[in-house]
Structure formats: structure tokens, C-alpha cells
PDB file of C-alpha atoms in Angstrom:
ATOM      1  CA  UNK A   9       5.376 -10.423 -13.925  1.00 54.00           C
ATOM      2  CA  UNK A  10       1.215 -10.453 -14.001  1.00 63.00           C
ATOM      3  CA  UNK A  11       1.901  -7.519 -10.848  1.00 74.00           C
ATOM      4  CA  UNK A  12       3.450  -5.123 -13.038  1.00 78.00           C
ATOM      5  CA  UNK A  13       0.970  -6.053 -15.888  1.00 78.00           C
ATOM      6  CA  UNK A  14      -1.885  -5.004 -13.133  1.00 79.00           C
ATOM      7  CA  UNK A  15      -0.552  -2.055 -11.654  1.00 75.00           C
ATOM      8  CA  UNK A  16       0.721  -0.347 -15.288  1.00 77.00           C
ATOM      9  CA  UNK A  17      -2.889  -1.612 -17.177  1.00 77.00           C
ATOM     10  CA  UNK A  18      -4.843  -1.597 -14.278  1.00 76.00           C
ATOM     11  CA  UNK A  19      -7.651  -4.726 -13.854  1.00 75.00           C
ATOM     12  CA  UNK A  20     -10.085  -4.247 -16.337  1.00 75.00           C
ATOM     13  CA  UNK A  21      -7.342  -3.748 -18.871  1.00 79.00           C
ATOM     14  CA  UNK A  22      -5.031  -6.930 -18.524  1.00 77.00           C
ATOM     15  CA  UNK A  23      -6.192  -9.564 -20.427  1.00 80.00           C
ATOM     16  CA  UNK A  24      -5.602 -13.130 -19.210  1.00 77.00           C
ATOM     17  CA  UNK A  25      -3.378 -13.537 -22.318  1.00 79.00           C
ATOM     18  CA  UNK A  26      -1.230 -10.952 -21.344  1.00 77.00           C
ATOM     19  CA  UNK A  27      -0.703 -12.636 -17.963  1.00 80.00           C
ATOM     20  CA  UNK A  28       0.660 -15.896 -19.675  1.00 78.00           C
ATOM     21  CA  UNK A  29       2.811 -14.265 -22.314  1.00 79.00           C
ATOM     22  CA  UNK A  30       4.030 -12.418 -19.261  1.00 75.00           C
ATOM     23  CA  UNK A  31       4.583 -15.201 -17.234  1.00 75.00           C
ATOM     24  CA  UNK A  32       6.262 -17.423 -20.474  1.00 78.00           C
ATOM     25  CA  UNK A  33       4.087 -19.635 -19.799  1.00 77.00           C
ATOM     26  CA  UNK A  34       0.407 -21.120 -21.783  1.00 77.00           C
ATOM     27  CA  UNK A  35      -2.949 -19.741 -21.161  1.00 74.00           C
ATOM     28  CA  UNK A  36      -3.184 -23.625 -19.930  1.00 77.00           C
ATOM     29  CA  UNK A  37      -0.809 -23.770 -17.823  1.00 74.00           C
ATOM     30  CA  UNK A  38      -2.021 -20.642 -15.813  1.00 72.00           C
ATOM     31  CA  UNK A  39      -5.506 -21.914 -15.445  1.00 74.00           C
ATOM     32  CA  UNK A  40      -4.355 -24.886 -14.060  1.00 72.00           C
ATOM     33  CA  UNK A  41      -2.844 -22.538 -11.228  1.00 74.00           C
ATOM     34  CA  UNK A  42      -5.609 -19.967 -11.360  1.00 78.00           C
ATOM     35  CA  UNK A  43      -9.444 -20.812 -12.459  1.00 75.00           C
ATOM     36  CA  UNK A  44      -9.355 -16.381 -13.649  1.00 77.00           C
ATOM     37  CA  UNK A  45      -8.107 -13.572 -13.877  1.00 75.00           C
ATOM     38  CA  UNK A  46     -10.088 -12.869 -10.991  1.00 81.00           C
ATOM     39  CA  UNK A  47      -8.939 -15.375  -8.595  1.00 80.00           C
ATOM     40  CA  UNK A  48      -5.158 -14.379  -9.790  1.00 79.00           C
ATOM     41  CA  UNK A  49      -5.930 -10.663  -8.667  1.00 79.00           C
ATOM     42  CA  UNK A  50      -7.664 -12.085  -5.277  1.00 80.00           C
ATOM     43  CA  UNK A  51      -4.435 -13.784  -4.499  1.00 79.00           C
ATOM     44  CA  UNK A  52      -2.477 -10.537  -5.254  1.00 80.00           C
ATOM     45  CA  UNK A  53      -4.826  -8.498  -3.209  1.00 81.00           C
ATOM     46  CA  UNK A  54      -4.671 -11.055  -0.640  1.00 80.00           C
ATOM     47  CA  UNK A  55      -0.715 -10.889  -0.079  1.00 77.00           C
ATOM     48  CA  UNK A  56      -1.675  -6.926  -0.549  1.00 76.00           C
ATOM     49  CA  UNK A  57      -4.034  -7.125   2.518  1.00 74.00           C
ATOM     50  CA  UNK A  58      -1.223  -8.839   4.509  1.00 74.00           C
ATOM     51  CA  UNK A  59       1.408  -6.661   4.246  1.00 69.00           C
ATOM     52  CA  UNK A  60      -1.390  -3.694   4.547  1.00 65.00           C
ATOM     53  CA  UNK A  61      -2.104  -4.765   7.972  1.00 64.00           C
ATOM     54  CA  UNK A  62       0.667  -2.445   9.741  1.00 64.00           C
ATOM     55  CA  UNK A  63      -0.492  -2.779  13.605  1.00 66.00           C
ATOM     56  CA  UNK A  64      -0.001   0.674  14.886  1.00 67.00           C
ATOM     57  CA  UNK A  65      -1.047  -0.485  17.964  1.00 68.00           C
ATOM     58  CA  UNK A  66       2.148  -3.010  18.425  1.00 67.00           C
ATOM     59  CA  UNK A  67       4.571  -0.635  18.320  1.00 73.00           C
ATOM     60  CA  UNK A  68       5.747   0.857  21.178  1.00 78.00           C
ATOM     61  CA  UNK A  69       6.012   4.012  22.293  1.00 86.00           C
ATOM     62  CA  UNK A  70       4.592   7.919  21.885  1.00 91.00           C
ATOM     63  CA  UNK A  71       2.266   8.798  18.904  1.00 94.00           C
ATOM     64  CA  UNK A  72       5.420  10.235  17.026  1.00 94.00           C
ATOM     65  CA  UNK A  73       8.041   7.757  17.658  1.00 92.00           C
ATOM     66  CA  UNK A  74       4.566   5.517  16.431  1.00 91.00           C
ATOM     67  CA  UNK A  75       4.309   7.116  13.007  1.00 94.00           C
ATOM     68  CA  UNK A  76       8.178   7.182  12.876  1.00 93.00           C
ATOM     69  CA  UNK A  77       8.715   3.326  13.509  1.00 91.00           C
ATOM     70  CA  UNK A  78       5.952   2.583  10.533  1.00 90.00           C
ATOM     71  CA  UNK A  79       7.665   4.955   8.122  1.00 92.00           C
ATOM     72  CA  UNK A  80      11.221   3.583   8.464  1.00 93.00           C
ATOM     73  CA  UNK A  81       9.431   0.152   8.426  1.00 89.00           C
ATOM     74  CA  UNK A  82       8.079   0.776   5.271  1.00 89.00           C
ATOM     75  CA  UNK A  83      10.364   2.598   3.218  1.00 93.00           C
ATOM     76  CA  UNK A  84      13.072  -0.003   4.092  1.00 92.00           C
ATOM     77  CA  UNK A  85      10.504  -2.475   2.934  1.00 87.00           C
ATOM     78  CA  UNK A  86      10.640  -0.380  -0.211  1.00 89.00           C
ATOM     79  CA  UNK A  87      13.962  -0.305  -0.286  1.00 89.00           C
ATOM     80  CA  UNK A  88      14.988  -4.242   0.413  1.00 88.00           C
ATOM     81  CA  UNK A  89      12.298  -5.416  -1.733  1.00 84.00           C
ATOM     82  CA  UNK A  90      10.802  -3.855  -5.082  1.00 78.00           C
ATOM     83  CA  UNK A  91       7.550  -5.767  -4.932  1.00 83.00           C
ATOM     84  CA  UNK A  92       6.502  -4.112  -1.869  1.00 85.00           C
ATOM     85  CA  UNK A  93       6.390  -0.909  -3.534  1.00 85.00           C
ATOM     86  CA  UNK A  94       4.401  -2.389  -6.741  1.00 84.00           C
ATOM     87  CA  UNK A  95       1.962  -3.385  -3.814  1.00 83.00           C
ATOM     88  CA  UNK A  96       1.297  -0.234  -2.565  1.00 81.00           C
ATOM     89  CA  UNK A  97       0.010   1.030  -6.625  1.00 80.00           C
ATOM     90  CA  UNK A  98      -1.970  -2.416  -6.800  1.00 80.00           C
ATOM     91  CA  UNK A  99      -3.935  -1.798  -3.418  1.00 81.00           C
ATOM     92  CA  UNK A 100      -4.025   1.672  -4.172  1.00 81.00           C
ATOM     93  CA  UNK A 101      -5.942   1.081  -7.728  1.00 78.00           C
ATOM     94  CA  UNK A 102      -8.079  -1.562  -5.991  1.00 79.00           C
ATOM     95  CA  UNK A 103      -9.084   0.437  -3.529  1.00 78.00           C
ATOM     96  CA  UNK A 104     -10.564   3.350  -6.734  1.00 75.00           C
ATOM     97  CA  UNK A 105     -11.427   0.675  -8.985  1.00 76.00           C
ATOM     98  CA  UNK A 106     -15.279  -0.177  -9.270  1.00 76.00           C
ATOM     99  CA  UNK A 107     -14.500  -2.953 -11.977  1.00 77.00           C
ATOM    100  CA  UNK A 108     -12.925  -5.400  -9.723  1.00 78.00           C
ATOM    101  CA  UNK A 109     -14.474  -8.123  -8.668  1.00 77.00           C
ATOM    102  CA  UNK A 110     -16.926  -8.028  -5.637  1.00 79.00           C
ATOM    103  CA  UNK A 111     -14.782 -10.206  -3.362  1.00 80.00           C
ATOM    104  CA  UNK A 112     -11.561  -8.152  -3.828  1.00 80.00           C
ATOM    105  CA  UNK A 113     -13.591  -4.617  -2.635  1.00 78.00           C
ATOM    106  CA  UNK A 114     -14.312  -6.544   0.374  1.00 79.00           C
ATOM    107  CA  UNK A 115     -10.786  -7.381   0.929  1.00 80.00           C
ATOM    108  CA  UNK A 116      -9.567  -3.589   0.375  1.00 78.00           C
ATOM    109  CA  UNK A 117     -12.401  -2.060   2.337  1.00 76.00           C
ATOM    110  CA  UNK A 118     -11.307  -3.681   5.598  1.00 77.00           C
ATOM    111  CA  UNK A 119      -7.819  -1.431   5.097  1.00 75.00           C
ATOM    112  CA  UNK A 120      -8.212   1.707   5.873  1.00 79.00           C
ATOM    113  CA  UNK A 121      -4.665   3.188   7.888  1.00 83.00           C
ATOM    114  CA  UNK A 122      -5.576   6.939   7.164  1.00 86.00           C
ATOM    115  CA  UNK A 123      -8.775   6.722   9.548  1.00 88.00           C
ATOM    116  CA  UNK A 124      -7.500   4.139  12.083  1.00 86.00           C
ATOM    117  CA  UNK A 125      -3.946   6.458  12.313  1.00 91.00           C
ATOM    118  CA  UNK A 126      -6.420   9.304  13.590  1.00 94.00           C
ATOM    119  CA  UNK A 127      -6.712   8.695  17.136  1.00 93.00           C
ATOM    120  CA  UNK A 128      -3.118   8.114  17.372  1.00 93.00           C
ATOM    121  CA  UNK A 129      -2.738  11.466  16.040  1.00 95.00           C
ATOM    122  CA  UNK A 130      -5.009  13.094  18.325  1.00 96.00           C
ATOM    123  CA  UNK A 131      -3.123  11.460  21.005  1.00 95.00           C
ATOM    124  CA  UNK A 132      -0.266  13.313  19.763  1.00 95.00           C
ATOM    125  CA  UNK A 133      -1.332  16.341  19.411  1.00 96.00           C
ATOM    126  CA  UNK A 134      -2.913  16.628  23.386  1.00 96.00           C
ATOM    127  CA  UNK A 135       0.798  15.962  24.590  1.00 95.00           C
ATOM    128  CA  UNK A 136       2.025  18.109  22.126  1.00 96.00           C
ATOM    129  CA  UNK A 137       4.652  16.416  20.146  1.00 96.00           C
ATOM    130  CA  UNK A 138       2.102  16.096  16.871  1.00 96.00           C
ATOM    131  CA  UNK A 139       1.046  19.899  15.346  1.00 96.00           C
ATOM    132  CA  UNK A 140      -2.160  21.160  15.662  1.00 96.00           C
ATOM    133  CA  UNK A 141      -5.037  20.945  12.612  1.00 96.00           C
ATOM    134  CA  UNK A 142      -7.359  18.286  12.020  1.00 98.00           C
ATOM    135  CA  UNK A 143      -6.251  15.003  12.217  1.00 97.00           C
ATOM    136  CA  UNK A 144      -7.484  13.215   9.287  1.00 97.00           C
ATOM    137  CA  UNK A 145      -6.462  16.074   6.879  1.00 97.00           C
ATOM    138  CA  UNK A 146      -2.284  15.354   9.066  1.00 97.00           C
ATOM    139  CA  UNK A 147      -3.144  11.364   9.092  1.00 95.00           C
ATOM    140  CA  UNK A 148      -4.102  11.866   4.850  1.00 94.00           C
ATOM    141  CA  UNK A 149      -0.969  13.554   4.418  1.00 96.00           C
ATOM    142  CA  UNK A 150       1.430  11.283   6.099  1.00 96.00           C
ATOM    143  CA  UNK A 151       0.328   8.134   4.692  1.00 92.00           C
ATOM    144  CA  UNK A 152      -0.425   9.499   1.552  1.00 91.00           C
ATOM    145  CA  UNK A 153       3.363  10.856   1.051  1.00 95.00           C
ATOM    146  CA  UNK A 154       4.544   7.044   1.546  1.00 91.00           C
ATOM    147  CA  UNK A 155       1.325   5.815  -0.999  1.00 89.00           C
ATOM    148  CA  UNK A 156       3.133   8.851  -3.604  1.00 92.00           C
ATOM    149  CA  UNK A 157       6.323   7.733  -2.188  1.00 94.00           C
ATOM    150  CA  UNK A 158       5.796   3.899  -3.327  1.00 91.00           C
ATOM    151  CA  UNK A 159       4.425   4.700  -6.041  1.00 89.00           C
ATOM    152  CA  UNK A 160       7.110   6.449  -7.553  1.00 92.00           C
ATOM    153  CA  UNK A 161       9.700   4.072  -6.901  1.00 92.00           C
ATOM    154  CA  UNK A 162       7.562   0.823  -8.131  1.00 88.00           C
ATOM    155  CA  UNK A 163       7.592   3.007 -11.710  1.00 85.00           C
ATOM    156  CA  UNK A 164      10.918   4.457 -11.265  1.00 89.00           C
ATOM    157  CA  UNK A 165      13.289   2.219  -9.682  1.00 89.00           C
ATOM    158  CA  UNK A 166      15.978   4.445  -9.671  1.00 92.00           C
ATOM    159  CA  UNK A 167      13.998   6.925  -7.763  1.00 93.00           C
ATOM    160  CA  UNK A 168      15.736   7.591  -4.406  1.00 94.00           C
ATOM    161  CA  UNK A 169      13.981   6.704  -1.045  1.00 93.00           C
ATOM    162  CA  UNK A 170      13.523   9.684   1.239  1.00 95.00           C
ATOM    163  CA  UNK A 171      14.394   9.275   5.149  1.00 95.00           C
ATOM    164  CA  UNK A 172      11.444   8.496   7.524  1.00 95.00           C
ATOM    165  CA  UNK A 173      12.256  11.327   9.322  1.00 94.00           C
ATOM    166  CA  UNK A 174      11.455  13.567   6.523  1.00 95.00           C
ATOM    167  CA  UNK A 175       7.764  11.787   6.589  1.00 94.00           C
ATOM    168  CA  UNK A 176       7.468  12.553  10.259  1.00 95.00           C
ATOM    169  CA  UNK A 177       8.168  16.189   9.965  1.00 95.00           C
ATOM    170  CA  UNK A 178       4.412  16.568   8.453  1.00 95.00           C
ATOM    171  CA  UNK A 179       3.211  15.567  11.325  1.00 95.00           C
ATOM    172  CA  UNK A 180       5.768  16.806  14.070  1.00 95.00           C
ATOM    173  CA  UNK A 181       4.566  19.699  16.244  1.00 91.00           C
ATOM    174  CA  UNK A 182       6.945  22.884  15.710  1.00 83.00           C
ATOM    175  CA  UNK A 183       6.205  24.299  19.570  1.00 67.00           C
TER     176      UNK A 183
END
């Protein structure tokens, strides 16, 4: 699959003629689907952006129970369906990868969960149910555990999935 070509080479690396070999199919054939590599990789970053657009804000309930209800989400997202976790190392590279194409920064720059799960945080931590310390380092940490988490299961299949609750406990106050 052209994903797991992109996420082990990275962009600037996969060559269209990878992509068709990949794909069993003739550099032909894929242009008549895709004009480039580059409008392959917007699609991909494009069904990337989609499933990237977790609305904190719909879920009901306290800050905690917030963060807890996106984590299960997630990991059973990573669980039912191994693309989702390839997905997470895709955006991820996009998002530290100054070769890709103008259109696709764009795309990635609108996502940013660590900054917009900050508030939420310090929500949390006035009624006391999310610890103390500053809330960007606690919002980097959460979301960056599920980002290592994916990660490590889209190269390592067998990897085990931890339990959401385990995620939460970075951010759950101890008082």
C-alpha cells in the first residue's frame, strides 16, 4: 500500500514508481487516478485531516472523563482498524516535513490537538480532577503518548494496545 510506502520512506523519498509497483498496478494506470505524487499524498493527508479532527468540545462531560472518552476512542480505532494507526505516523511526518508540498502544510497546520486540549486542561485542573503543572507541557504529554502509542503499533502490529485509562493517569490529579 502507497501509505506504508509514505510513512516507512517518508515523502521526499517514495518515488512514484514505487507507488505503482506497490499498488501492482502501471505508472499509467496510477496517473490516470492521480495527476502526482503530490496530489496522491494530498488525498492521504486529506482522509488524515478528517480523522484528525477529534471535537473535544462534543463530548460530554468533565475535562477528565473528556480526555478519557478521546483516548478509548482512539486506541480502539487503533485497535479495529490498522490504517488508523499508519495515519497517525503519516500526519505526524507531515506535520515535520518541510519537503511536502505547499498545499499539504496548509492542511496539517490547521491540526493542532496539543494547543486546543489546553484550556480543557486548565479547566481541569481549577476543579481539581487534572494535576497541577503547566498545561501544555500535561496536554504534550497526553497526546503525545497516543502519537508514540500509534506509532508503534502501525510498525509493530503485534505491539499490544495499552488501556485509556493508563493515558489518563498523566493527566489525573493525585489530591
Amino acid at each position: 500500500m502507497h501509505l506504508d510506502l509514505f510513512i516507512r520512506k517518508g515523502y521526499g523519498s517514495t518515488k512514484i514508481a514505487d507507488i505503482a509497483k506497490k499498488a501492482n498496478m502501471s505508472m499509467g494506470l496510477l496517473f490516470h487516478y492521480f495527476e502526482s505524487k503530490e496530489k496522491l499524498y494530498e488525498e492521504l493527508i486529506k482522509i488524515g485531516c478528517a480523522g484528525a479532527e477529534l471535537k473535544l468540545e462534543d463530548i460530554d462531560g468533565s475535562p477528565i472523563h473528556i480526555f478519557k472518552a478521546a483516548a478509548a476512542e482512539i486506541l480502539n480505532n487503533i485497535k479495529q482498524n490498522p490504517m488508523s494507526a499508519k495515519m497517525f505516523v503519516l500526519m505526524e511526518h507531515a506535520q515535520n516535513n518541510d519537503s511536502i508540498p505547499d498545499v499539504t502544510k496548509e492542511m496539517v497546520a490547521r491540526i493542532d490537538i496539543i494547543k486546543r486540549s489546553i484550556s480543557l486542561i486548565e479547566e481541569g485542573q481549577k476543579i481539581g480532577e487534572i494535576r497541577n503543572g503547566n498545561a501544555w507541557a500535561l496536554s504534550t504529554a497526553f497526546w503525545c503518548s497516543i502519537q508514540g502509542i500509534a506509532e508503534e503499533i502501525a510498525l509493530h502490529p503485534d505491539t499490544p494496545c495499552p488501556e485509556p485509562d493508563w493515558l489518563v493517569d498523566i493527566l489525573k490529579s493525585k489530591e
